[in-house]
Amino acid sequence: MSDAPQRTCRDRALSVVRGYAHKDAAAVQEALAGLDASGWIEVYALLTGLLRSTISIMELAGRHWKLDDLVRRSDDIATAAPPHYEFAMAEAARAWAVGDESAMRALSCRDVPGAVHMTAVGIAVLGLTLWGKAGFLDVIEEFDAAADALANDPAPGV
């Protein structure tokens, strides 16, 4: 039995986003290594929530992106993805940038690992656009600390 601490699905979700933010293919692969089917689904659920939060913050802040910048950044970050997902992510980013979410939904329904990669790339693209690299990595750390506090502290009055 290993003395290494068990990595939670939240740890893995945040690690894959960090890997994409750094454009580090090895970190992306390591973050997701050894996941079983339920682990992939949980990581996807966590990333989907983080993506919705990131989009909401951009909207509340009134931040907008140029479509060509979004696609270019997505193409750049997706180079850290497993090669068999890189092209699919580029196509889905282009479709999403013009308001067509069908490509993203289609991938998530038939290939959860592909949806995990696509969602993590999307979070990295939007987070880097919103906060820059250092700021985005700080936001990820703050999110992790807040999630730890919620998970480890009983609810008020309990």
mmCIF file of N, CA and C in Angstrom, residues 44 101-116 118:
data_model
loop_
_atom_site.group_PDB
_atom_site.id
_atom_site.type_symbol
_atom_site.label_atom_id
_atom_site.label_comp_id
_atom_site.label_asym_id
_atom_site.label_seq_id
_atom_site.Cartn_x
_atom_site.Cartn_y
_atom_site.Cartn_z
ATOM 1 N N TYR A 44 -15.697 15.337 -14.758
ATOM 2 C CA TYR A 44 -16.456 16.101 -15.741
ATOM 3 C C TYR A 44 -17.496 16.993 -15.050
ATOM 4 N N GLU A 101 -23.428 25.064 -29.608
ATOM 5 C CA GLU A 101 -22.943 24.186 -28.550
ATOM 6 C C GLU A 101 -23.159 22.709 -28.868
ATOM 7 N N SER A 102 -23.711 22.406 -30.034
ATOM 8 C CA SER A 102 -24.034 21.018 -30.361
ATOM 9 C C SER A 102 -22.796 20.124 -30.434
ATOM 10 N N ALA A 103 -21.673 20.651 -30.921
ATOM 11 C CA ALA A 103 -20.457 19.836 -31.008
ATOM 12 C C ALA A 103 -19.967 19.444 -29.623
ATOM 13 N N MET A 104 -20.066 20.370 -28.679
ATOM 14 C CA MET A 104 -19.640 20.059 -27.314
ATOM 15 C C MET A 104 -20.578 19.048 -26.675
ATOM 16 N N ARG A 105 -21.879 19.210 -26.880
ATOM 17 C CA ARG A 105 -22.840 18.255 -26.312
ATOM 18 C C ARG A 105 -22.664 16.882 -26.931
ATOM 19 N N ALA A 106 -22.428 16.830 -28.223
ATOM 20 C CA ALA A 106 -22.271 15.541 -28.898
ATOM 21 C C ALA A 106 -21.064 14.793 -28.353
ATOM 22 N N LEU A 107 -19.951 15.491 -28.157
ATOM 23 C CA LEU A 107 -18.763 14.835 -27.636
ATOM 24 C C LEU A 107 -18.992 14.355 -26.209
ATOM 25 N N SER A 108 -19.609 15.180 -25.373
ATOM 26 C CA SER A 108 -19.791 14.792 -23.967
ATOM 27 C C SER A 108 -20.720 13.602 -23.826
ATOM 28 N N CYS A 109 -21.654 13.427 -24.743
ATOM 29 C CA CYS A 109 -22.581 12.296 -24.654
ATOM 30 C C CYS A 109 -21.939 10.980 -25.060
ATOM 31 N N ARG A 110 -20.960 11.017 -25.941
ATOM 32 C CA ARG A 110 -20.398 9.748 -26.415
ATOM 33 C C ARG A 110 -18.993 9.472 -25.893
ATOM 34 N N ASP A 111 -18.329 10.467 -25.305
ATOM 35 C CA ASP A 111 -16.943 10.293 -24.895
ATOM 36 C C ASP A 111 -16.642 11.186 -23.691
ATOM 37 N N VAL A 112 -16.860 10.655 -22.490
ATOM 38 C CA VAL A 112 -16.666 11.458 -21.289
ATOM 39 C C VAL A 112 -15.216 11.932 -21.147
ATOM 40 N N PRO A 113 -14.189 11.074 -21.379
ATOM 41 C CA PRO A 113 -12.824 11.606 -21.307
ATOM 42 C C PRO A 113 -12.596 12.774 -22.280
ATOM 43 N N GLY A 114 -13.147 12.679 -23.475
ATOM 44 C CA GLY A 114 -13.021 13.783 -24.420
ATOM 45 C C GLY A 114 -13.706 15.036 -23.897
ATOM 46 N N ALA A 115 -14.858 14.865 -23.266
ATOM 47 C CA ALA A 115 -15.574 16.003 -22.692
ATOM 48 C C ALA A 115 -14.784 16.618 -21.541
ATOM 49 N N VAL A 116 -14.097 15.780 -20.763
ATOM 50 C CA VAL A 116 -13.252 16.296 -19.673
ATOM 51 C C VAL A 116 -12.164 17.186 -20.259
ATOM 52 N N MET A 118 -12.079 18.689 -23.204
ATOM 53 C CA MET A 118 -12.644 19.871 -23.849
ATOM 54 C C MET A 118 -13.048 20.909 -22.809
#
